[in-house]
């Protein structure tokens, strides 16, 4: 069967299994991955491809997600997340916009939009409770902020992975990337405020009866340190050459240090059994998230096995399209197939670079055109899709409307801004 038809069939199948039949996402993704491998004519290697795809995702995200879940639940139960949320509300007249900018600022230094979301989703949850807002609204303004900067701003892995391939000086894309990213982040915020305001407002607050709200110095240390110390360590690793930070600033290690700090501060106020129960609950909750992510990794691996990304890229390069659309659509095709933005920006240049002389575009414009394409089309094989869904406790349909469609709007906005920059400055 033709790769493109396999791709379309796989998307429809996972949509039916998870959204229509409400099958658990992990099982739906694995079943779809098996069928995709068989249709690709690779039945003998399908299971190996699935397990390899799962293993890569697990290796990259398991410790981060589990650690973030533990930190988040502990600071929530001890009242720390509420204190941070109160600070954002008190400082900003628009707390949701403050949440959007929070994600925007931290995604690049953390080198992971997913990590920024995992760290700050407890704060989004507290703002939701305090202000009586829909779950999807608070989660979406945060996630859009993380995506905007991560997809555009050097030295994000998305940008860093492509500038060497295209021979671009980082100083030539830093300021333009920040400007484009900021406008795109605000676009995501406006989209969320317009189209994500009618979601479910639950009574999650009933789960906070064990919280202790405190505004003294010790309470603020317990609230902020488990979050800020890991962030500071990761920053130090990125911006210094000190060997110690190569170890302590590695995201897995940094988040584990945050876990130890959160547990230590919690033990000063609560019993051993209480804290142990919170840790166990957090690990169980993160296990569901990690399984869903691994399912997405399996689907991405089997779709890549079909060769659909290369076929779609070759097809698009032959169509009579405006030059600026070609890198964009090639990135869209690859992103749709395998789900990872970093992988997209590693693969897309290999297809686009031979076309650059024909396209006649400056390499900086090629870069931002491809970066715009990484917003589309984020769906079931994107690990962030499932992290966003599970940590915000959303339905699949809500994720498609907010994360997928909102991301598409941001990607198109980014492409338009890239076109404007091309006309004005090149």
PDB file of N, CA and C in Angstrom, residues 103-190:
ATOM      1  N   UNK A 103       5.625  30.201  30.513  1.00  0.00           N
ATOM      2  CA  UNK A 103       6.016  29.112  29.634  1.00  0.00           C
ATOM      3  C   UNK A 103       6.959  29.563  28.541  1.00  0.00           C
ATOM      4  N   UNK A 104       6.713  30.746  27.998  1.00  0.00           N
ATOM      5  CA  UNK A 104       7.541  31.297  26.932  1.00  0.00           C
ATOM      6  C   UNK A 104       8.982  31.497  27.405  1.00  0.00           C
ATOM      7  N   UNK A 105       9.133  32.034  28.597  1.00  0.00           N
ATOM      8  CA  UNK A 105      10.463  32.370  29.103  1.00  0.00           C
ATOM      9  C   UNK A 105      11.291  31.125  29.420  1.00  0.00           C
ATOM     10  N   UNK A 106      10.652  30.093  29.968  1.00  0.00           N
ATOM     11  CA  UNK A 106      11.422  28.970  30.507  1.00  0.00           C
ATOM     12  C   UNK A 106      11.644  27.822  29.523  1.00  0.00           C
ATOM     13  N   UNK A 107      10.898  27.745  28.429  1.00  0.00           N
ATOM     14  CA  UNK A 107      11.003  26.587  27.547  1.00  0.00           C
ATOM     15  C   UNK A 107      12.392  26.460  26.927  1.00  0.00           C
ATOM     16  N   UNK A 108      12.981  27.573  26.504  1.00  0.00           N
ATOM     17  CA  UNK A 108      14.287  27.506  25.849  1.00  0.00           C
ATOM     18  C   UNK A 108      15.417  27.233  26.842  1.00  0.00           C
ATOM     19  N   UNK A 109      15.511  27.973  27.939  1.00  0.00           N
ATOM     20  CA  UNK A 109      16.588  27.657  28.901  1.00  0.00           C
ATOM     21  C   UNK A 109      16.512  26.225  29.440  1.00  0.00           C
ATOM     22  N   UNK A 110      15.293  25.701  29.550  1.00  0.00           N
ATOM     23  CA  UNK A 110      15.149  24.320  30.007  1.00  0.00           C
ATOM     24  C   UNK A 110      15.448  23.315  28.905  1.00  0.00           C
ATOM     25  N   UNK A 111      15.575  23.805  27.661  1.00  0.00           N
ATOM     26  CA  UNK A 111      15.869  22.960  26.512  1.00  0.00           C
ATOM     27  C   UNK A 111      14.764  21.945  26.234  1.00  0.00           C
ATOM     28  N   UNK A 112      13.557  22.224  26.697  1.00  0.00           N
ATOM     29  CA  UNK A 112      12.468  21.265  26.490  1.00  0.00           C
ATOM     30  C   UNK A 112      11.135  21.940  26.806  1.00  0.00           C
ATOM     31  N   UNK A 113      10.276  22.069  25.785  1.00  0.00           N
ATOM     32  CA  UNK A 113       8.959  22.655  26.029  1.00  0.00           C
ATOM     33  C   UNK A 113       8.129  21.748  26.926  1.00  0.00           C
ATOM     34  N   UNK A 114       8.333  20.445  26.808  1.00  0.00           N
ATOM     35  CA  UNK A 114       7.602  19.500  27.646  1.00  0.00           C
ATOM     36  C   UNK A 114       7.980  19.675  29.105  1.00  0.00           C
ATOM     37  N   UNK A 115       9.283  19.835  29.372  1.00  0.00           N
ATOM     38  CA  UNK A 115       9.749  20.004  30.744  1.00  0.00           C
ATOM     39  C   UNK A 115       9.183  21.282  31.350  1.00  0.00           C
ATOM     40  N   UNK A 116       9.156  22.371  30.594  1.00  0.00           N
ATOM     41  CA  UNK A 116       8.589  23.623  31.096  1.00  0.00           C
ATOM     42  C   UNK A 116       7.112  23.440  31.441  1.00  0.00           C
ATOM     43  N   UNK A 117       6.399  22.707  30.605  1.00  0.00           N
ATOM     44  CA  UNK A 117       4.976  22.462  30.862  1.00  0.00           C
ATOM     45  C   UNK A 117       4.785  21.610  32.110  1.00  0.00           C
ATOM     46  N   UNK A 118       5.579  20.556  32.235  1.00  0.00           N
ATOM     47  CA  UNK A 118       5.460  19.657  33.386  1.00  0.00           C
ATOM     48  C   UNK A 118       5.731  20.398  34.693  1.00  0.00           C
ATOM     49  N   UNK A 119       6.733  21.277  34.681  1.00  0.00           N
ATOM     50  CA  UNK A 119       7.098  22.000  35.898  1.00  0.00           C
ATOM     51  C   UNK A 119       6.008  22.975  36.316  1.00  0.00           C
ATOM     52  N   UNK A 120       5.396  23.652  35.342  1.00  0.00           N
ATOM     53  CA  UNK A 120       4.486  24.746  35.677  1.00  0.00           C
ATOM     54  C   UNK A 120       3.001  24.399  35.584  1.00  0.00           C
ATOM     55  N   UNK A 121       2.657  23.174  35.190  1.00  0.00           N
ATOM     56  CA  UNK A 121       1.237  22.818  35.136  1.00  0.00           C
ATOM     57  C   UNK A 121       0.583  22.844  36.521  1.00  0.00           C
ATOM     58  N   UNK A 122       1.302  22.530  37.632  1.00  0.00           N
ATOM     59  CA  UNK A 122       0.642  22.697  38.941  1.00  0.00           C
ATOM     60  C   UNK A 122       0.264  24.146  39.226  1.00  0.00           C
ATOM     61  N   UNK A 123       1.073  25.085  38.751  1.00  0.00           N
ATOM     62  CA  UNK A 123       0.742  26.502  38.924  1.00  0.00           C
ATOM     63  C   UNK A 123      -0.490  26.847  38.102  1.00  0.00           C
ATOM     64  N   UNK A 124      -0.554  26.326  36.880  1.00  0.00           N
ATOM     65  CA  UNK A 124      -1.743  26.549  36.049  1.00  0.00           C
ATOM     66  C   UNK A 124      -2.987  25.982  36.713  1.00  0.00           C
ATOM     67  N   UNK A 125      -2.819  24.830  37.365  1.00  0.00           N
ATOM     68  CA  UNK A 125      -3.952  24.200  38.045  1.00  0.00           C
ATOM     69  C   UNK A 125      -4.454  25.079  39.190  1.00  0.00           C
ATOM     70  N   UNK A 126      -3.530  25.668  39.921  1.00  0.00           N
ATOM     71  CA  UNK A 126      -3.926  26.517  41.043  1.00  0.00           C
ATOM     72  C   UNK A 126      -4.604  27.805  40.567  1.00  0.00           C
ATOM     73  N   UNK A 127      -4.111  28.380  39.486  1.00  0.00           N
ATOM     74  CA  UNK A 127      -4.770  29.559  38.925  1.00  0.00           C
ATOM     75  C   UNK A 127      -6.176  29.202  38.470  1.00  0.00           C
ATOM     76  N   UNK A 128      -6.317  28.020  37.890  1.00  0.00           N
ATOM     77  CA  UNK A 128      -7.636  27.545  37.466  1.00  0.00           C
ATOM     78  C   UNK A 128      -8.596  27.465  38.638  1.00  0.00           C
ATOM     79  N   UNK A 129      -8.122  26.901  39.745  1.00  0.00           N
ATOM     80  CA  UNK A 129      -8.969  26.747  40.924  1.00  0.00           C
ATOM     81  C   UNK A 129      -9.305  28.114  41.527  1.00  0.00           C
ATOM     82  N   UNK A 130      -8.281  28.943  41.643  1.00  0.00           N
ATOM     83  CA  UNK A 130      -8.464  30.261  42.270  1.00  0.00           C
ATOM     84  C   UNK A 130      -9.446  31.135  41.473  1.00  0.00           C
ATOM     85  N   UNK A 131      -9.340  31.079  40.145  1.00  0.00           N
ATOM     86  CA  UNK A 131     -10.137  31.953  39.295  1.00  0.00           C
ATOM     87  C   UNK A 131     -11.400  31.287  38.757  1.00  0.00           C
ATOM     88  N   UNK A 132     -11.570  29.977  39.019  1.00  0.00           N
ATOM     89  CA  UNK A 132     -12.746  29.270  38.515  1.00  0.00           C
ATOM     90  C   UNK A 132     -12.763  29.165  37.004  1.00  0.00           C
ATOM     91  N   UNK A 133     -11.628  28.782  36.414  1.00  0.00           N
ATOM     92  CA  UNK A 133     -11.477  28.752  34.962  1.00  0.00           C
ATOM     93  C   UNK A 133     -11.526  27.317  34.437  1.00  0.00           C
ATOM     94  N   UNK A 134     -11.843  27.148  33.155  1.00  0.00           N
ATOM     95  CA  UNK A 134     -11.833  25.808  32.551  1.00  0.00           C
ATOM     96  C   UNK A 134     -10.426  25.218  32.528  1.00  0.00           C
ATOM     97  N   UNK A 135     -10.351  23.897  32.660  1.00  0.00           N
ATOM     98  CA  UNK A 135      -9.067  23.211  32.640  1.00  0.00           C
ATOM     99  C   UNK A 135      -8.312  23.471  31.339  1.00  0.00           C
ATOM    100  N   UNK A 136      -9.038  23.381  30.228  1.00  0.00           N
ATOM    101  CA  UNK A 136      -8.396  23.503  28.920  1.00  0.00           C
ATOM    102  C   UNK A 136      -7.847  24.905  28.706  1.00  0.00           C
ATOM    103  N   UNK A 137      -8.448  25.911  29.302  1.00  0.00           N
ATOM    104  CA  UNK A 137      -7.998  27.288  29.104  1.00  0.00           C
ATOM    105  C   UNK A 137      -6.652  27.530  29.761  1.00  0.00           C
ATOM    106  N   UNK A 138      -6.531  27.189  31.029  1.00  0.00           N
ATOM    107  CA  UNK A 138      -5.273  27.443  31.729  1.00  0.00           C
ATOM    108  C   UNK A 138      -4.136  26.591  31.171  1.00  0.00           C
ATOM    109  N   UNK A 139      -4.435  25.344  30.816  1.00  0.00           N
ATOM    110  CA  UNK A 139      -3.394  24.472  30.266  1.00  0.00           C
ATOM    111  C   UNK A 139      -2.938  24.959  28.893  1.00  0.00           C
ATOM    112  N   UNK A 140      -3.874  25.440  28.081  1.00  0.00           N
ATOM    113  CA  UNK A 140      -3.528  25.836  26.715  1.00  0.00           C
ATOM    114  C   UNK A 140      -2.698  27.115  26.678  1.00  0.00           C
ATOM    115  N   UNK A 141      -3.004  28.091  27.534  1.00  0.00           N
ATOM    116  CA  UNK A 141      -2.188  29.311  27.497  1.00  0.00           C
ATOM    117  C   UNK A 141      -0.751  29.011  27.912  1.00  0.00           C
ATOM    118  N   UNK A 142      -0.574  28.067  28.825  1.00  0.00           N
ATOM    119  CA  UNK A 142       0.777  27.664  29.217  1.00  0.00           C
ATOM    120  C   UNK A 142       1.483  26.924  28.093  1.00  0.00           C
ATOM    121  N   UNK A 143       0.806  25.956  27.506  1.00  0.00           N
ATOM    122  CA  UNK A 143       1.443  25.125  26.483  1.00  0.00           C
ATOM    123  C   UNK A 143       1.780  25.945  25.243  1.00  0.00           C
ATOM    124  N   UNK A 144       0.943  26.917  24.888  1.00  0.00           N
ATOM    125  CA  UNK A 144       1.228  27.735  23.713  1.00  0.00           C
ATOM    126  C   UNK A 144       2.457  28.615  23.934  1.00  0.00           C
ATOM    127  N   UNK A 145       2.650  29.083  25.160  1.00  0.00           N
ATOM    128  CA  UNK A 145       3.845  29.861  25.455  1.00  0.00           C
ATOM    129  C   UNK A 145       5.115  29.040  25.307  1.00  0.00           C
ATOM    130  N   UNK A 146       5.071  27.796  25.794  1.00  0.00           N
ATOM    131  CA  UNK A 146       6.254  26.939  25.692  1.00  0.00           C
ATOM    132  C   UNK A 146       6.580  26.602  24.238  1.00  0.00           C
ATOM    133  N   UNK A 147       5.547  26.340  23.440  1.00  0.00           N
ATOM    134  CA  UNK A 147       5.767  25.969  22.044  1.00  0.00           C
ATOM    135  C   UNK A 147       6.327  27.125  21.224  1.00  0.00           C
ATOM    136  N   UNK A 148       5.833  28.330  21.483  1.00  0.00           N
ATOM    137  CA  UNK A 148       6.231  29.487  20.678  1.00  0.00           C
ATOM    138  C   UNK A 148       7.737  29.734  20.746  1.00  0.00           C
ATOM    139  N   UNK A 149       8.279  29.783  21.949  1.00  0.00           N
ATOM    140  CA  UNK A 149       9.714  30.050  22.069  1.00  0.00           C
ATOM    141  C   UNK A 149      10.549  28.833  21.696  1.00  0.00           C
ATOM    142  N   UNK A 150      10.089  27.646  22.049  1.00  0.00           N
ATOM    143  CA  UNK A 150      10.862  26.431  21.774  1.00  0.00           C
ATOM    144  C   UNK A 150      11.044  26.212  20.276  1.00  0.00           C
ATOM    145  N   UNK A 151      10.053  26.598  19.482  1.00  0.00           N
ATOM    146  CA  UNK A 151      10.118  26.367  18.037  1.00  0.00           C
ATOM    147  C   UNK A 151      10.881  27.454  17.279  1.00  0.00           C
ATOM    148  N   UNK A 152      11.237  28.571  17.953  1.00  0.00           N
ATOM    149  CA  UNK A 152      11.816  29.697  17.221  1.00  0.00           C
ATOM    150  C   UNK A 152      13.129  30.235  17.772  1.00  0.00           C
ATOM    151  N   UNK A 153      13.349  30.131  19.068  1.00  0.00           N
ATOM    152  CA  UNK A 153      14.401  30.917  19.703  1.00  0.00           C
ATOM    153  C   UNK A 153      15.673  30.080  19.912  1.00  0.00           C
ATOM    154  N   UNK A 154      16.775  30.562  19.380  1.00  0.00           N
ATOM    155  CA  UNK A 154      18.080  29.948  19.633  1.00  0.00           C
ATOM    156  C   UNK A 154      18.458  30.170  21.104  1.00  0.00           C
ATOM    157  N   UNK A 155      19.033  29.158  21.813  1.00  0.00           N
ATOM    158  CA  UNK A 155      19.538  27.871  21.317  1.00  0.00           C
ATOM    159  C   UNK A 155      18.596  26.689  21.546  1.00  0.00           C
ATOM    160  N   UNK A 156      17.321  26.886  21.353  1.00  0.00           N
ATOM    161  CA  UNK A 156      16.397  25.755  21.434  1.00  0.00           C
ATOM    162  C   UNK A 156      16.884  24.621  20.531  1.00  0.00           C
ATOM    163  N   UNK A 157      16.726  23.367  20.958  1.00  0.00           N
ATOM    164  CA  UNK A 157      17.143  22.250  20.105  1.00  0.00           C
ATOM    165  C   UNK A 157      16.509  22.267  18.719  1.00  0.00           C
ATOM    166  N   UNK A 158      15.290  22.807  18.619  1.00  0.00           N
ATOM    167  CA  UNK A 158      14.625  22.880  17.318  1.00  0.00           C
ATOM    168  C   UNK A 158      15.420  23.769  16.366  1.00  0.00           C
ATOM    169  N   UNK A 159      15.869  24.916  16.859  1.00  0.00           N
ATOM    170  CA  UNK A 159      16.630  25.858  16.034  1.00  0.00           C
ATOM    171  C   UNK A 159      18.081  25.415  15.898  1.00  0.00           C
ATOM    172  N   UNK A 160      18.653  24.978  16.995  1.00  0.00           N
ATOM    173  CA  UNK A 160      20.061  24.605  17.003  1.00  0.00           C
ATOM    174  C   UNK A 160      20.354  23.462  16.038  1.00  0.00           C
ATOM    175  N   UNK A 161      19.413  22.528  15.943  1.00  0.00           N
ATOM    176  CA  UNK A 161      19.630  21.355  15.098  1.00  0.00           C
ATOM    177  C   UNK A 161      19.665  21.707  13.620  1.00  0.00           C
ATOM    178  N   UNK A 162      19.124  22.872  13.251  1.00  0.00           N
ATOM    179  CA  UNK A 162      19.033  23.232  11.835  1.00  0.00           C
ATOM    180  C   UNK A 162      20.055  24.269  11.394  1.00  0.00           C
ATOM    181  N   UNK A 163      20.523  25.130  12.317  1.00  0.00           N
ATOM    182  CA  UNK A 163      21.388  26.225  11.866  1.00  0.00           C
ATOM    183  C   UNK A 163      22.725  25.708  11.333  1.00  0.00           C
ATOM    184  N   UNK A 164      23.219  24.620  11.904  1.00  0.00           N
ATOM    185  CA  UNK A 164      24.477  24.067  11.407  1.00  0.00           C
ATOM    186  C   UNK A 164      24.308  23.480  10.010  1.00  0.00           C
ATOM    187  N   UNK A 165      23.180  22.806   9.805  1.00  0.00           N
ATOM    188  CA  UNK A 165      22.910  22.222   8.492  1.00  0.00           C
ATOM    189  C   UNK A 165      22.790  23.304   7.420  1.00  0.00           C
ATOM    190  N   UNK A 166      22.195  24.442   7.799  1.00  0.00           N
ATOM    191  CA  UNK A 166      21.953  25.511   6.834  1.00  0.00           C
ATOM    192  C   UNK A 166      23.084  26.528   6.786  1.00  0.00           C
ATOM    193  N   UNK A 167      24.086  26.385   7.656  1.00  0.00           N
ATOM    194  CA  UNK A 167      25.209  27.298   7.666  1.00  0.00           C
ATOM    195  C   UNK A 167      24.851  28.702   8.114  1.00  0.00           C
ATOM    196  N   UNK A 168      23.993  28.806   9.120  1.00  0.00           N
ATOM    197  CA  UNK A 168      23.508  30.105   9.596  1.00  0.00           C
ATOM    198  C   UNK A 168      24.270  30.510  10.851  1.00  0.00           C
ATOM    199  N   UNK A 169      24.594  31.785  10.958  1.00  0.00           N
ATOM    200  CA  UNK A 169      25.175  32.341  12.180  1.00  0.00           C
ATOM    201  C   UNK A 169      24.071  32.540  13.197  1.00  0.00           C
ATOM    202  N   UNK A 170      24.274  32.059  14.422  1.00  0.00           N
ATOM    203  CA  UNK A 170      23.218  32.127  15.434  1.00  0.00           C
ATOM    204  C   UNK A 170      22.765  33.556  15.713  1.00  0.00           C
ATOM    205  N   UNK A 171      23.683  34.512  15.604  1.00  0.00           N
ATOM    206  CA  UNK A 171      23.313  35.908  15.871  1.00  0.00           C
ATOM    207  C   UNK A 171      22.343  36.451  14.835  1.00  0.00           C
ATOM    208  N   UNK A 172      22.287  35.829  13.651  1.00  0.00           N
ATOM    209  CA  UNK A 172      21.383  36.291  12.598  1.00  0.00           C
ATOM    210  C   UNK A 172      19.948  35.847  12.809  1.00  0.00           C
ATOM    211  N   UNK A 173      19.742  34.878  13.703  1.00  0.00           N
ATOM    212  CA  UNK A 173      18.379  34.378  13.916  1.00  0.00           C
ATOM    213  C   UNK A 173      17.883  34.586  15.341  1.00  0.00           C
ATOM    214  N   UNK A 174      18.755  35.032  16.241  1.00  0.00           N
ATOM    215  CA  UNK A 174      18.355  35.157  17.642  1.00  0.00           C
ATOM    216  C   UNK A 174      17.265  36.214  17.830  1.00  0.00           C
ATOM    217  N   UNK A 175      17.531  37.449  17.442  1.00  0.00           N
ATOM    218  CA  UNK A 175      16.561  38.535  17.638  1.00  0.00           C
ATOM    219  C   UNK A 175      15.317  38.323  16.789  1.00  0.00           C
ATOM    220  N   UNK A 176      15.431  38.016  15.485  1.00  0.00           N
ATOM    221  CA  UNK A 176      14.214  37.733  14.710  1.00  0.00           C
ATOM    222  C   UNK A 176      13.396  36.588  15.294  1.00  0.00           C
ATOM    223  N   UNK A 177      14.089  35.568  15.804  1.00  0.00           N
ATOM    224  CA  UNK A 177      13.378  34.438  16.399  1.00  0.00           C
ATOM    225  C   UNK A 177      12.591  34.841  17.629  1.00  0.00           C
ATOM    226  N   UNK A 178      13.182  35.697  18.469  1.00  0.00           N
ATOM    227  CA  UNK A 178      12.484  36.154  19.670  1.00  0.00           C
ATOM    228  C   UNK A 178      11.254  36.969  19.292  1.00  0.00           C
ATOM    229  N   UNK A 179      11.394  37.862  18.301  1.00  0.00           N
ATOM    230  CA  UNK A 179      10.268  38.705  17.889  1.00  0.00           C
ATOM    231  C   UNK A 179       9.136  37.862  17.327  1.00  0.00           C
ATOM    232  N   UNK A 180       9.461  36.962  16.418  1.00  0.00           N
ATOM    233  CA  UNK A 180       8.433  36.103  15.828  1.00  0.00           C
ATOM    234  C   UNK A 180       7.783  35.244  16.910  1.00  0.00           C
ATOM    235  N   UNK A 181       8.616  34.668  17.788  1.00  0.00           N
ATOM    236  CA  UNK A 181       8.095  33.783  18.827  1.00  0.00           C
ATOM    237  C   UNK A 181       7.154  34.507  19.775  1.00  0.00           C
ATOM    238  N   UNK A 182       7.494  35.742  20.131  1.00  0.00           N
ATOM    239  CA  UNK A 182       6.648  36.499  21.059  1.00  0.00           C
ATOM    240  C   UNK A 182       5.278  36.779  20.447  1.00  0.00           C
ATOM    241  N   UNK A 183       5.263  37.165  19.180  1.00  0.00           N
ATOM    242  CA  UNK A 183       3.980  37.419  18.512  1.00  0.00           C
ATOM    243  C   UNK A 183       3.178  36.127  18.388  1.00  0.00           C
ATOM    244  N   UNK A 184       3.864  35.035  18.077  1.00  0.00           N
ATOM    245  CA  UNK A 184       3.181  33.742  17.953  1.00  0.00           C
ATOM    246  C   UNK A 184       2.630  33.298  19.304  1.00  0.00           C
ATOM    247  N   UNK A 185       3.381  33.533  20.383  1.00  0.00           N
ATOM    248  CA  UNK A 185       2.902  33.184  21.723  1.00  0.00           C
ATOM    249  C   UNK A 185       1.635  33.962  22.072  1.00  0.00           C
ATOM    250  N   UNK A 186       1.643  35.247  21.761  1.00  0.00           N
ATOM    251  CA  UNK A 186       0.452  36.071  22.014  1.00  0.00           C
ATOM    252  C   UNK A 186      -0.714  35.596  21.159  1.00  0.00           C
ATOM    253  N   UNK A 187      -0.429  35.167  19.940  1.00  0.00           N
ATOM    254  CA  UNK A 187      -1.473  34.606  19.079  1.00  0.00           C
ATOM    255  C   UNK A 187      -2.096  33.375  19.730  1.00  0.00           C
ATOM    256  N   UNK A 188      -1.246  32.508  20.288  1.00  0.00           N
ATOM    257  CA  UNK A 188      -1.757  31.333  20.988  1.00  0.00           C
ATOM    258  C   UNK A 188      -2.608  31.716  22.185  1.00  0.00           C
ATOM    259  N   UNK A 189      -2.166  32.726  22.912  1.00  0.00           N
ATOM    260  CA  UNK A 189      -2.931  33.217  24.063  1.00  0.00           C
ATOM    261  C   UNK A 189      -4.306  33.726  23.625  1.00  0.00           C
ATOM    262  N   UNK A 190      -4.341  34.511  22.555  1.00  0.00           N
ATOM    263  CA  UNK A 190      -5.619  35.037  22.051  1.00  0.00           C
ATOM    264  C   UNK A 190      -6.515  33.894  21.582  1.00  0.00           C
TER     265      UNK A 190
END
